[in-house]
Each structure stands twice: as C-alpha cells, then as structure tokens.
CSV table of N, CA and C in Angstrom, one decimal:
chain,number,residue,atom,x,y,z
T,221,UNK,N,22.8,10.9,-29.9
T,221,UNK,CA,22.6,10.0,-28.7
T,221,UNK,C,21.5,11.0,-27.7
T,222,UNK,N,19.9,10.4,-28.3
T,222,UNK,CA,19.1,10.5,-27.1
T,222,UNK,C,19.2,10.8,-25.6
T,223,UNK,N,18.3,11.4,-25.1
T,223,UNK,CA,18.0,11.9,-23.8
T,223,UNK,C,17.9,10.6,-22.8
T,224,UNK,N,17.2,9.2,-23.4
T,224,UNK,CA,17.5,8.4,-22.0
T,224,UNK,C,18.7,7.8,-22.6
T,225,UNK,N,19.8,7.3,-23.9
T,225,UNK,CA,20.6,7.0,-23.3
T,225,UNK,C,21.3,7.4,-23.1
T,226,UNK,N,21.7,8.7,-23.4
T,226,UNK,CA,22.6,9.6,-22.8
T,226,UNK,C,22.9,9.5,-21.1
T,227,UNK,N,21.8,9.5,-20.2
T,227,UNK,CA,21.3,9.0,-18.4
T,227,UNK,C,21.3,7.5,-18.3
T,228,UNK,N,21.7,6.9,-19.1
T,228,UNK,CA,21.6,5.7,-18.8
T,228,UNK,C,20.2,4.7,-18.5
T,229,UNK,N,19.4,5.5,-19.2
T,229,UNK,CA,17.5,4.8,-18.3
T,229,UNK,C,17.3,4.4,-19.8
T,230,UNK,N,17.5,3.5,-21.0
T,230,UNK,CA,17.5,3.5,-22.1
T,230,UNK,C,15.8,3.5,-22.7
T,231,UNK,N,15.0,3.0,-21.8
T,231,UNK,CA,13.8,2.4,-21.7
T,231,UNK,C,12.7,3.9,-21.8
T,232,UNK,N,11.4,4.6,-22.1
T,232,UNK,CA,11.2,5.4,-21.9
T,232,UNK,C,9.2,5.2,-21.7
T,233,UNK,N,8.4,6.0,-20.7
T,233,UNK,CA,7.5,5.2,-20.5
T,233,UNK,C,6.9,6.1,-21.6
T,234,UNK,N,5.8,5.1,-22.4
T,234,UNK,CA,5.2,6.3,-24.3
T,234,UNK,C,4.3,6.9,-23.3
T,235,UNK,N,3.9,7.0,-21.6
T,235,UNK,CA,2.7,8.1,-21.8
T,235,UNK,C,3.2,9.2,-20.8
T,236,UNK,N,4.1,8.5,-19.5
T,236,UNK,CA,4.4,9.9,-19.4
T,236,UNK,C,6.0,10.6,-19.4
T,237,UNK,N,6.8,9.6,-20.5
T,237,UNK,CA,8.4,10.1,-20.1
T,237,UNK,C,8.8,9.4,-19.9
T,238,UNK,N,8.4,9.4,-18.6
T,238,UNK,CA,9.4,8.4,-17.4
T,238,UNK,C,10.0,8.0,-17.8
T,239,UNK,N,11.8,7.3,-17.4
T,239,UNK,CA,13.0,6.6,-17.9
T,239,UNK,C,13.4,5.4,-16.7
T,240,UNK,N,13.4,4.5,-17.6
T,240,UNK,CA,14.0,3.1,-16.6
T,240,UNK,C,14.5,2.7,-17.1
T,241,UNK,N,15.9,1.6,-16.1
T,241,UNK,CA,16.9,1.2,-16.9
T,241,UNK,C,16.7,0.0,-16.9
T,242,UNK,N,15.4,-0.7,-16.3
T,242,UNK,CA,14.8,-2.2,-17.1
T,242,UNK,C,14.2,-2.2,-18.3
T,243,UNK,N,13.6,-2.8,-18.9
T,243,UNK,CA,12.7,-3.2,-20.0
T,243,UNK,C,11.3,-3.5,-19.0
T,244,UNK,N,11.4,-4.6,-18.3
T,244,UNK,CA,10.1,-4.8,-17.4
T,244,UNK,C,9.5,-3.8,-16.4
T,245,UNK,N,10.7,-2.8,-15.9
T,245,UNK,CA,10.9,-1.9,-14.8
T,245,UNK,C,9.2,-0.9,-15.4
T,246,UNK,N,10.2,-0.7,-16.9
T,246,UNK,CA,9.3,0.2,-17.3
T,246,UNK,C,7.9,-0.5,-18.2
T,247,UNK,N,7.8,-1.6,-18.4
T,247,UNK,CA,6.2,-1.9,-18.6
T,247,UNK,C,5.4,-2.2,-17.1
T,248,UNK,N,6.2,-2.4,-16.3
T,248,UNK,CA,5.3,-2.2,-15.0
T,248,UNK,C,4.6,-1.5,-14.6
T,249,UNK,N,5.3,0.1,-14.4
T,249,UNK,CA,5.6,1.6,-14.7
T,249,UNK,C,4.0,1.6,-15.6
T,250,UNK,N,3.9,1.0,-17.3
T,250,UNK,CA,2.9,2.1,-17.8
T,250,UNK,C,1.9,1.5,-17.2
T,251,UNK,N,1.8,-0.1,-16.8
T,251,UNK,CA,0.7,-0.6,-16.3
T,251,UNK,C,-0.2,0.4,-15.2
T,252,UNK,N,0.1,1.3,-14.9
T,252,UNK,CA,-0.2,2.5,-13.8
T,252,UNK,C,-1.0,3.9,-14.8
T,253,UNK,N,-1.0,3.3,-15.6
T,253,UNK,CA,-1.3,4.3,-16.6
T,253,UNK,C,-2.5,3.8,-17.5
T,254,UNK,N,-2.4,2.8,-18.1
T,254,UNK,CA,-3.5,1.7,-18.7
T,254,UNK,C,-4.6,1.3,-17.9
T,255,UNK,N,-4.1,0.5,-16.5
T,255,UNK,CA,-5.0,0.1,-15.6
T,255,UNK,C,-4.7,-1.6,-16.2
T,256,UNK,N,-4.3,-2.2,-16.9
T,256,UNK,CA,-4.2,-3.1,-17.3
T,256,UNK,C,-3.5,-4.1,-16.3
T,257,UNK,N,-4.2,-5.3,-15.5
T,257,UNK,CA,-4.3,-7.0,-14.7
T,257,UNK,C,-4.0,-8.2,-15.5
T,258,UNK,N,-2.9,-7.9,-16.1
T,258,UNK,CA,-2.7,-9.2,-16.9
T,258,UNK,C,-2.0,-10.4,-15.9
T,259,UNK,N,-2.3,-10.0,-14.0
T,259,UNK,CA,-2.0,-11.6,-13.4
T,259,UNK,C,-2.7,-12.1,-12.7
T,260,UNK,N,-3.7,-13.1,-12.9
T,260,UNK,CA,-5.6,-13.2,-12.3
T,260,UNK,C,-5.3,-14.3,-10.7
T,261,UNK,N,-5.2,-14.1,-10.1
T,261,UNK,CA,-5.5,-15.3,-8.5
T,261,UNK,C,-6.1,-16.6,-8.6
T,262,UNK,N,-5.2,-17.3,-8.9
T,262,UNK,CA,-6.2,-19.0,-9.6
T,262,UNK,C,-7.4,-19.1,-8.3
T,263,UNK,N,-7.7,-18.5,-6.9
T,263,UNK,CA,-8.0,-19.4,-6.5
T,263,UNK,C,-9.7,-17.8,-6.3
T,264,UNK,N,-9.7,-16.9,-6.9
T,264,UNK,CA,-11.0,-15.7,-6.6
T,264,UNK,C,-11.0,-15.0,-8.4
T,265,UNK,N,-9.9,-15.4,-8.9
T,265,UNK,CA,-10.1,-14.6,-9.9
T,265,UNK,C,-9.7,-13.1,-10.3
T,266,UNK,N,-9.2,-12.4,-8.4
T,266,UNK,CA,-9.3,-11.3,-8.7
T,266,UNK,C,-7.6,-10.7,-10.2
T,267,UNK,N,-7.5,-9.9,-10.2
T,267,UNK,CA,-6.5,-9.3,-11.4
T,267,UNK,C,-5.3,-7.9,-10.6
T,268,UNK,N,-4.2,-8.5,-11.3
T,268,UNK,CA,-3.2,-7.5,-10.6
T,268,UNK,C,-2.3,-7.2,-11.3
T,269,UNK,N,-1.8,-6.1,-11.3
T,269,UNK,CA,-1.2,-5.4,-12.6
T,269,UNK,C,0.3,-6.0,-12.4
T,270,UNK,N,0.9,-6.4,-10.9
T,270,UNK,CA,2.0,-7.0,-10.7
T,270,UNK,C,2.3,-8.6,-10.2
T,271,UNK,N,3.2,-9.3,-11.1
T,271,UNK,CA,3.2,-10.0,-10.4
T,271,UNK,C,3.2,-11.5,-8.7
T,272,UNK,N,4.0,-10.2,-8.4
T,272,UNK,CA,3.7,-10.3,-6.6
T,272,UNK,C,3.2,-9.6,-6.2
T,273,UNK,N,2.0,-9.5,-6.3
T,273,UNK,CA,1.0,-8.2,-5.6
T,273,UNK,C,-0.1,-10.1,-5.8
T,274,UNK,N,0.4,-9.8,-7.6
T,274,UNK,CA,-0.7,-11.7,-7.3
T,274,UNK,C,-0.4,-12.9,-6.4
T,275,UNK,N,0.8,-13.3,-6.7
T,275,UNK,CA,1.3,-14.3,-5.2
T,275,UNK,C,1.8,-13.9,-3.7
T,276,UNK,N,1.0,-12.7,-3.7
T,276,UNK,CA,1.3,-12.4,-2.1
T,276,UNK,C,-0.5,-12.5,-1.4
T,277,UNK,N,-1.5,-11.6,-2.5
T,277,UNK,CA,-2.7,-12.0,-2.5
T,277,UNK,C,-3.4,-13.8,-2.3
T,278,UNK,N,-2.7,-14.3,-3.1
T,278,UNK,CA,-3.3,-15.4,-3.0
T,278,UNK,C,-2.9,-16.4,-1.6
T,279,UNK,N,-1.7,-16.0,-1.1
T,279,UNK,CA,-1.4,-16.4,0.4
T,279,UNK,C,-3.1,-16.8,1.5
T,280,UNK,N,-3.6,-15.3,1.2
T,280,UNK,CA,-5.0,-14.9,2.1
T,280,UNK,C,-5.1,-16.6,1.8
T,281,UNK,N,-5.6,-17.3,0.5
T,281,UNK,CA,-6.1,-18.3,0.2
T,281,UNK,C,-5.6,-19.6,1.2
T,282,UNK,N,-3.9,-19.6,0.5
T,282,UNK,CA,-3.5,-20.4,1.1
T,282,UNK,C,-3.4,-20.7,2.7
T,283,UNK,N,-2.7,-19.8,2.6
T,283,UNK,CA,-2.6,-19.6,4.2
T,283,UNK,C,-1.0,-19.4,4.8
T,284,UNK,N,-0.4,-19.9,3.2
T,284,UNK,CA,1.3,-19.5,3.5
T,284,UNK,C,1.4,-18.1,4.4
T,285,UNK,N,2.5,-18.9,5.6
T,285,UNK,CA,2.9,-17.2,5.9
T,285,UNK,C,4.1,-17.4,5.7
T,286,UNK,N,5.6,-17.2,5.0
T,286,UNK,CA,6.6,-17.0,5.0
T,286,UNK,C,8.0,-16.6,5.5
T,287,UNK,N,7.4,-15.4,6.2
T,287,UNK,CA,8.4,-14.4,7.0
T,287,UNK,C,8.0,-14.8,7.8
T,288,UNK,N,9.6,-14.9,8.4
T,288,UNK,CA,9.0,-15.2,9.9
T,288,UNK,C,10.0,-14.1,10.6
T,289,UNK,N,9.5,-13.3,12.0
T,289,UNK,CA,10.4,-12.6,12.9
T,289,UNK,C,11.1,-13.5,13.5
T,290,UNK,N,12.5,-12.6,13.6
T,290,UNK,CA,13.7,-13.5,14.1
T,290,UNK,C,13.8,-13.2,15.2
T,291,UNK,N,12.7,-12.8,15.8
T,291,UNK,CA,13.3,-12.0,17.5
T,291,UNK,C,12.2,-13.7,18.0
T,292,UNK,N,10.3,-13.7,18.0
T,292,UNK,CA,9.6,-14.6,18.1
T,292,UNK,C,9.0,-15.8,17.5
T,293,UNK,N,9.6,-15.7,16.4
T,293,UNK,CA,8.8,-16.2,15.4
T,293,UNK,C,7.4,-16.9,14.8
T,294,UNK,N,7.0,-15.0,15.5
T,294,UNK,CA,5.3,-15.5,14.6
T,294,UNK,C,5.7,-15.3,13.5
T,295,UNK,N,5.1,-15.9,12.3
T,295,UNK,CA,4.8,-16.0,11.3
T,295,UNK,C,4.2,-15.5,10.0
T,296,UNK,N,4.6,-14.3,9.0
T,296,UNK,CA,4.0,-13.3,8.3
T,296,UNK,C,4.1,-13.6,6.8
T,297,UNK,N,2.7,-13.6,5.8
T,297,UNK,CA,2.5,-13.4,4.3
T,297,UNK,C,3.0,-12.6,3.9
T,298,UNK,N,2.8,-11.2,4.3
T,298,UNK,CA,3.6,-9.9,4.1
T,298,UNK,C,5.4,-9.7,4.1
T,299,UNK,N,6.1,-9.5,3.4
T,299,UNK,CA,7.5,-9.2,3.8
T,299,UNK,C,7.1,-7.4,4.5
T,300,UNK,N,6.6,-7.4,4.9
T,300,UNK,CA,6.6,-5.2,5.3
T,300,UNK,C,5.6,-5.1,6.1
T,301,UNK,N,5.2,-6.7,6.5
T,301,UNK,CA,4.5,-6.9,7.9
T,301,UNK,C,5.8,-7.5,9.0
T,302,UNK,N,6.2,-8.9,8.8
T,302,UNK,CA,6.9,-8.9,9.8
T,302,UNK,C,8.1,-7.7,10.0
T,303,UNK,N,8.7,-6.9,8.9
T,303,UNK,CA,9.7,-6.2,9.7
T,303,UNK,C,9.0,-4.9,10.0
T,304,UNK,N,7.6,-4.7,10.2
T,304,UNK,CA,7.1,-3.7,10.9
T,304,UNK,C,6.8,-4.1,12.1
T,305,UNK,N,6.4,-5.8,12.4
T,305,UNK,CA,6.5,-6.5,13.8
T,305,UNK,C,7.5,-6.0,14.2
T,306,UNK,N,8.8,-6.9,13.9
T,306,UNK,CA,10.1,-7.2,14.2
T,306,UNK,C,10.2,-5.6,14.9
T,307,UNK,N,10.0,-4.0,14.1
T,307,UNK,CA,10.0,-3.4,15.0
T,307,UNK,C,9.5,-2.9,16.7
T,308,UNK,N,8.5,-4.1,16.8
T,308,UNK,CA,7.8,-4.0,17.9
T,308,UNK,C,8.6,-4.6,18.9
T,309,UNK,N,9.8,-5.5,19.0
T,309,UNK,CA,11.1,-6.4,19.7
T,309,UNK,C,12.4,-5.0,19.9
T,310,UNK,N,12.7,-4.3,18.1
T,310,UNK,CA,14.0,-3.9,18.5
T,310,UNK,C,13.3,-2.0,19.6
T,311,UNK,N,12.3,-2.0,18.5
T,311,UNK,CA,11.7,0.1,19.8
T,311,UNK,C,12.3,1.0,18.1
T,312,UNK,N,12.6,0.0,17.1
T,312,UNK,CA,13.1,1.2,15.7
T,312,UNK,C,11.7,1.6,14.9
T,313,UNK,N,12.4,3.3,15.4
T,313,UNK,CA,11.8,4.2,14.8
T,313,UNK,C,11.7,5.4,13.9
T,314,UNK,N,12.2,4.4,12.5
T,314,UNK,CA,12.5,5.6,11.4
T,314,UNK,C,11.7,6.3,10.8
T,315,UNK,N,11.0,6.6,11.4
T,315,UNK,CA,9.8,7.4,10.5
T,315,UNK,C,9.6,9.2,11.6
T,316,UNK,N,9.8,9.8,11.0
T,316,UNK,CA,10.4,10.8,11.9
T,316,UNK,C,8.5,12.0,11.4
T,317,UNK,N,7.9,13.1,12.4
T,317,UNK,CA,7.2,13.7,11.9
T,317,UNK,C,8.2,15.0,12.1
T,318,UNK,N,7.5,15.5,10.0
T,318,UNK,CA,8.5,16.5,9.6
T,318,UNK,C,8.3,18.5,10.8
T,319,UNK,N,7.0,18.0,10.9
T,319,UNK,CA,6.5,19.9,12.6
T,319,UNK,C,7.1,19.1,13.6
T,320,UNK,N,6.8,17.2,14.4
T,320,UNK,CA,7.1,18.1,15.5
T,320,UNK,C,8.5,16.7,16.0
T,321,UNK,N,8.7,15.9,15.0
T,321,UNK,CA,9.8,14.9,15.1
T,321,UNK,C,9.4,13.7,15.9
T,322,UNK,N,8.5,13.5,16.5
T,322,UNK,CA,7.6,12.4,16.3
T,322,UNK,C,7.8,11.4,15.6
T,323,UNK,N,8.0,10.0,16.5
T,323,UNK,CA,8.7,9.1,16.0
T,323,UNK,C,7.1,7.5,15.8
T,324,UNK,N,7.4,6.9,14.6
T,324,UNK,CA,7.1,6.0,13.9
T,324,UNK,C,7.8,5.4,13.3
T,325,UNK,N,7.3,3.5,13.5
T,325,UNK,CA,7.3,1.9,12.9
T,325,UNK,C,7.1,2.3,11.7
T,326,UNK,N,6.5,3.0,11.0
T,326,UNK,CA,6.2,2.6,10.1
T,326,UNK,C,5.9,4.3,9.3
T,327,UNK,N,5.9,4.3,8.1
T,327,UNK,CA,5.5,5.6,7.4
T,327,UNK,C,4.4,6.0,6.8
T,328,UNK,N,3.3,5.0,7.1
T,328,UNK,CA,1.5,5.3,6.6
T,328,UNK,C,1.2,6.1,8.0
T,329,UNK,N,1.9,5.2,9.7
T,329,UNK,CA,1.1,5.2,10.5
T,329,UNK,C,1.8,7.6,10.5
T,330,UNK,N,3.1,7.6,9.8
T,330,UNK,CA,4.1,8.8,10.5
T,330,UNK,C,3.0,9.8,9.0
T,331,UNK,N,2.9,9.3,8.1
T,331,UNK,CA,1.9,10.6,6.9
T,331,UNK,C,0.2,10.3,8.1
T,332,UNK,N,0.0,9.9,8.3
T,332,UNK,CA,-1.6,9.8,9.0
T,332,UNK,C,-1.4,10.5,10.2
T,333,UNK,N,-0.7,10.9,10.8
T,333,UNK,CA,0.1,11.8,11.8
T,333,UNK,C,0.3,13.0,11.4
T,334,UNK,N,0.6,13.6,10.2
T,334,UNK,CA,1.6,14.6,9.7
T,334,UNK,C,0.0,15.0,9.6
T,335,UNK,N,-1.0,14.4,8.9
T,335,UNK,CA,-2.3,15.8,8.8
T,335,UNK,C,-2.7,16.3,9.8
T,336,UNK,N,-2.4,15.8,11.0
T,336,UNK,CA,-3.0,16.2,12.3
T,336,UNK,C,-2.5,17.9,12.5
T,337,UNK,N,-1.3,18.7,12.2
T,337,UNK,CA,-0.4,19.3,11.1
T,337,UNK,C,-1.1,20.2,10.6
T,338,UNK,N,-1.2,19.6,9.6
T,338,UNK,CA,-1.3,20.1,8.3
T,338,UNK,C,-3.2,20.9,7.8
T,339,UNK,N,-3.9,19.6,8.4
T,339,UNK,CA,-5.1,19.4,8.6
T,339,UNK,C,-5.9,18.9,7.1
T,340,UNK,N,-4.8,18.3,6.1
T,340,UNK,CA,-5.5,17.8,5.4
T,340,UNK,C,-6.5,16.8,5.6
T,341,UNK,N,-7.4,16.5,4.5
T,341,UNK,CA,-8.8,15.5,4.8
T,341,UNK,C,-8.6,14.3,3.4
T,342,UNK,N,-8.2,14.2,2.8
T,342,UNK,CA,-8.3,12.9,1.3
T,342,UNK,C,-9.0,12.0,1.3
T,343,UNK,N,-10.2,11.9,2.1
T,343,UNK,CA,-10.8,10.8,1.8
T,343,UNK,C,-12.4,11.7,2.1
T,344,UNK,N,-12.8,11.2,1.4
T,344,UNK,CA,-14.5,12.2,1.3
T,344,UNK,C,-15.9,11.7,1.0
T,345,UNK,N,-16.5,11.7,2.0
T,345,UNK,CA,-17.9,11.2,1.9
T,345,UNK,C,-18.4,10.6,0.4
T,346,UNK,N,-19.1,10.1,-0.3
T,346,UNK,CA,-19.7,10.0,-1.2
T,346,UNK,C,-21.1,10.3,-1.3
T,347,UNK,N,-21.0,10.9,-0.3
T,347,UNK,CA,-23.1,11.2,-0.2
T,347,UNK,C,-22.9,12.6,0.2
T,348,UNK,N,-22.2,12.6,1.2
T,348,UNK,CA,-22.1,14.3,1.9
T,348,UNK,C,-21.5,15.0,1.6
T,349,UNK,N,-20.4,14.8,0.2
T,349,UNK,CA,-18.9,15.5,0.9
T,349,UNK,C,-18.0,15.8,1.9
T,350,UNK,N,-18.7,15.8,3.1
T,350,UNK,CA,-17.8,15.7,4.3
T,350,UNK,C,-16.6,14.4,4.0
T,351,UNK,N,-15.7,15.0,4.9
T,351,UNK,CA,-13.7,15.2,4.2
T,351,UNK,C,-13.7,14.8,5.6
T,352,UNK,N,-12.6,13.4,5.9
T,352,UNK,CA,-11.8,13.4,6.7
T,352,UNK,C,-10.8,13.1,6.4
T,353,UNK,N,-9.6,13.0,7.8
T,353,UNK,CA,-8.0,12.6,7.2
T,353,UNK,C,-7.7,11.1,7.3
T,354,UNK,N,-8.6,10.7,7.9
T,354,UNK,CA,-8.6,8.7,7.9
T,354,UNK,C,-9.7,8.1,6.7
T,355,UNK,N,-9.0,6.9,6.1
T,355,UNK,CA,-10.0,6.2,5.5
T,355,UNK,C,-11.3,5.5,6.4
T,356,UNK,N,-11.1,5.1,7.2
T,356,UNK,CA,-11.4,4.3,8.2
T,356,UNK,C,-12.4,4.7,9.2
T,357,UNK,N,-12.3,6.1,9.3
T,357,UNK,CA,-13.5,6.5,9.6
T,357,UNK,C,-14.1,7.7,9.1
T,358,UNK,N,-14.4,7.5,7.7
T,358,UNK,CA,-14.8,8.0,6.5
T,358,UNK,C,-16.0,6.7,5.9
T,359,UNK,N,-15.0,5.6,6.1
T,359,UNK,CA,-16.1,4.2,5.8
T,359,UNK,C,-17.7,4.6,6.5
T,360,UNK,N,-16.8,4.3,7.7
T,360,UNK,CA,-17.3,4.4,9.1
T,360,UNK,C,-19.0,5.2,9.4
T,361,UNK,N,-17.7,6.7,8.3
T,361,UNK,CA,-19.3,7.7,7.7
T,361,UNK,C,-20.4,7.1,7.6
T,362,UNK,N,-19.7,6.3,6.0
T,362,UNK,CA,-20.9,6.6,5.2
T,362,UNK,C,-21.9,5.4,5.3
T,363,UNK,N,-21.5,4.9,6.5
T,363,UNK,CA,-22.5,3.4,6.8
T,363,UNK,C,-23.5,4.5,8.0
T,364,UNK,N,-23.6,5.5,7.7
T,364,UNK,CA,-24.6,6.8,8.6
T,364,UNK,C,-26.1,7.0,7.2
T,365,UNK,N,-25.4,7.1,5.6
T,365,UNK,CA,-26.0,7.3,4.8
T,365,UNK,C,-26.4,5.8,4.6
T,366,UNK,N,-26.0,4.7,4.1
T,366,UNK,CA,-26.2,3.5,4.1
T,366,UNK,C,-26.8,2.6,4.5
T,367,UNK,N,-27.1,3.0,5.4
T,367,UNK,CA,-27.9,1.6,7.6
T,367,UNK,C,-27.0,0.1,6.7
T,368,UNK,N,-26.2,0.1,6.4
T,368,UNK,CA,-24.9,-0.8,7.3
T,368,UNK,C,-24.7,-1.1,8.0
T,369,UNK,N,-24.4,-2.3,8.4
T,369,UNK,CA,-24.3,-2.5,10.4
T,369,UNK,C,-23.3,-3.9,9.4
T,370,UNK,N,-22.2,-3.8,9.4
T,370,UNK,CA,-21.2,-5.2,9.0
T,370,UNK,C,-20.8,-5.8,10.4
T,371,UNK,N,-21.4,-5.5,11.6
T,371,UNK,CA,-20.7,-6.3,12.4
T,371,UNK,C,-21.8,-6.6,13.7
T,372,UNK,N,-21.9,-8.4,13.9
T,372,UNK,CA,-22.9,-8.6,14.5
T,372,UNK,C,-22.0,-8.9,15.3
T,373,UNK,N,-23.5,-8.6,17.0
T,373,UNK,CA,-23.5,-9.0,18.4
T,373,UNK,C,-23.3,-10.4,18.3
T,374,UNK,N,-22.5,-11.2,19.2
T,374,UNK,CA,-22.2,-12.4,19.7
T,374,UNK,C,-22.8,-12.3,20.9
C-alpha cells in the first residue's frame, strides 16, 4: 500500500508530492506549479487557473452582486467581501495580532499590522530596490521614478 492511499489521500501532486483526497483538488493545485490558466473571461480574455475566480471576475463586467448583507441589504460580488462588511455591523474581529493582541475584521489587515512589529518589508521598488511593508506605498513610490500620474484633478 502506498503512502497516499494509507493516509486516505490517493491523489499526489506530480510536482510537489502534496496529497489530496479528490482529483479535482489535486489538478487545481498542480496549476500553481504550471501557471496553466484554462478558464478565460468571456468579456475581456483574462485567464484564470480556477473557474470560480473566472466567474467572480466576470461579475466586474456584468455588475452582478449576488451576495447580500443580512443587516443592511448592501450587495457584493464576492462572498468574502460581504462577510467582511457584515462584521462592521456585528463588531466581530476574529483575527488578532500575535504580538500585541490587537484585533481585526480580516486576516490581511492583521498580517499587514503584524509587519509593524516584525519590520518585514516584502515589497521592493523595481527601480531602486527600496523596500516597503505595504504594496500601495511601493506602487506610489515607483511612480516617482516613472512620472506616472494616474489621478486627475476635477
């Protein structure tokens, strides 16, 4: 009996060896290694590795917002954005900083906050190699090199 079957996960990624209990999950994972993007937006030709991401993207074009806040009826195109919004009504903050226990409504905000403690600066300017803890700050800085001015005054 091989190890994959013994653990109840008979499907093995041919690139990393990671085990999966379902073949579609394994195939989806393998695309992270191959960069294969078999799902294409029917409106703009942008490609995706997962059909769910393609469908979610297509809502940008259609304006479809099927996820409704159960507190105020605001509509969202992405279920996670709806859940995050609902926390503004409930006050739920399920993510806490491992350094100071400050709480956050979403994991990405918590992770970004934790960088203030660790000093991690994962975003690097492609022109001068200066490092930033926030992607937005890095992109804004890069415009000092390119002269790009993406916003216009009204």
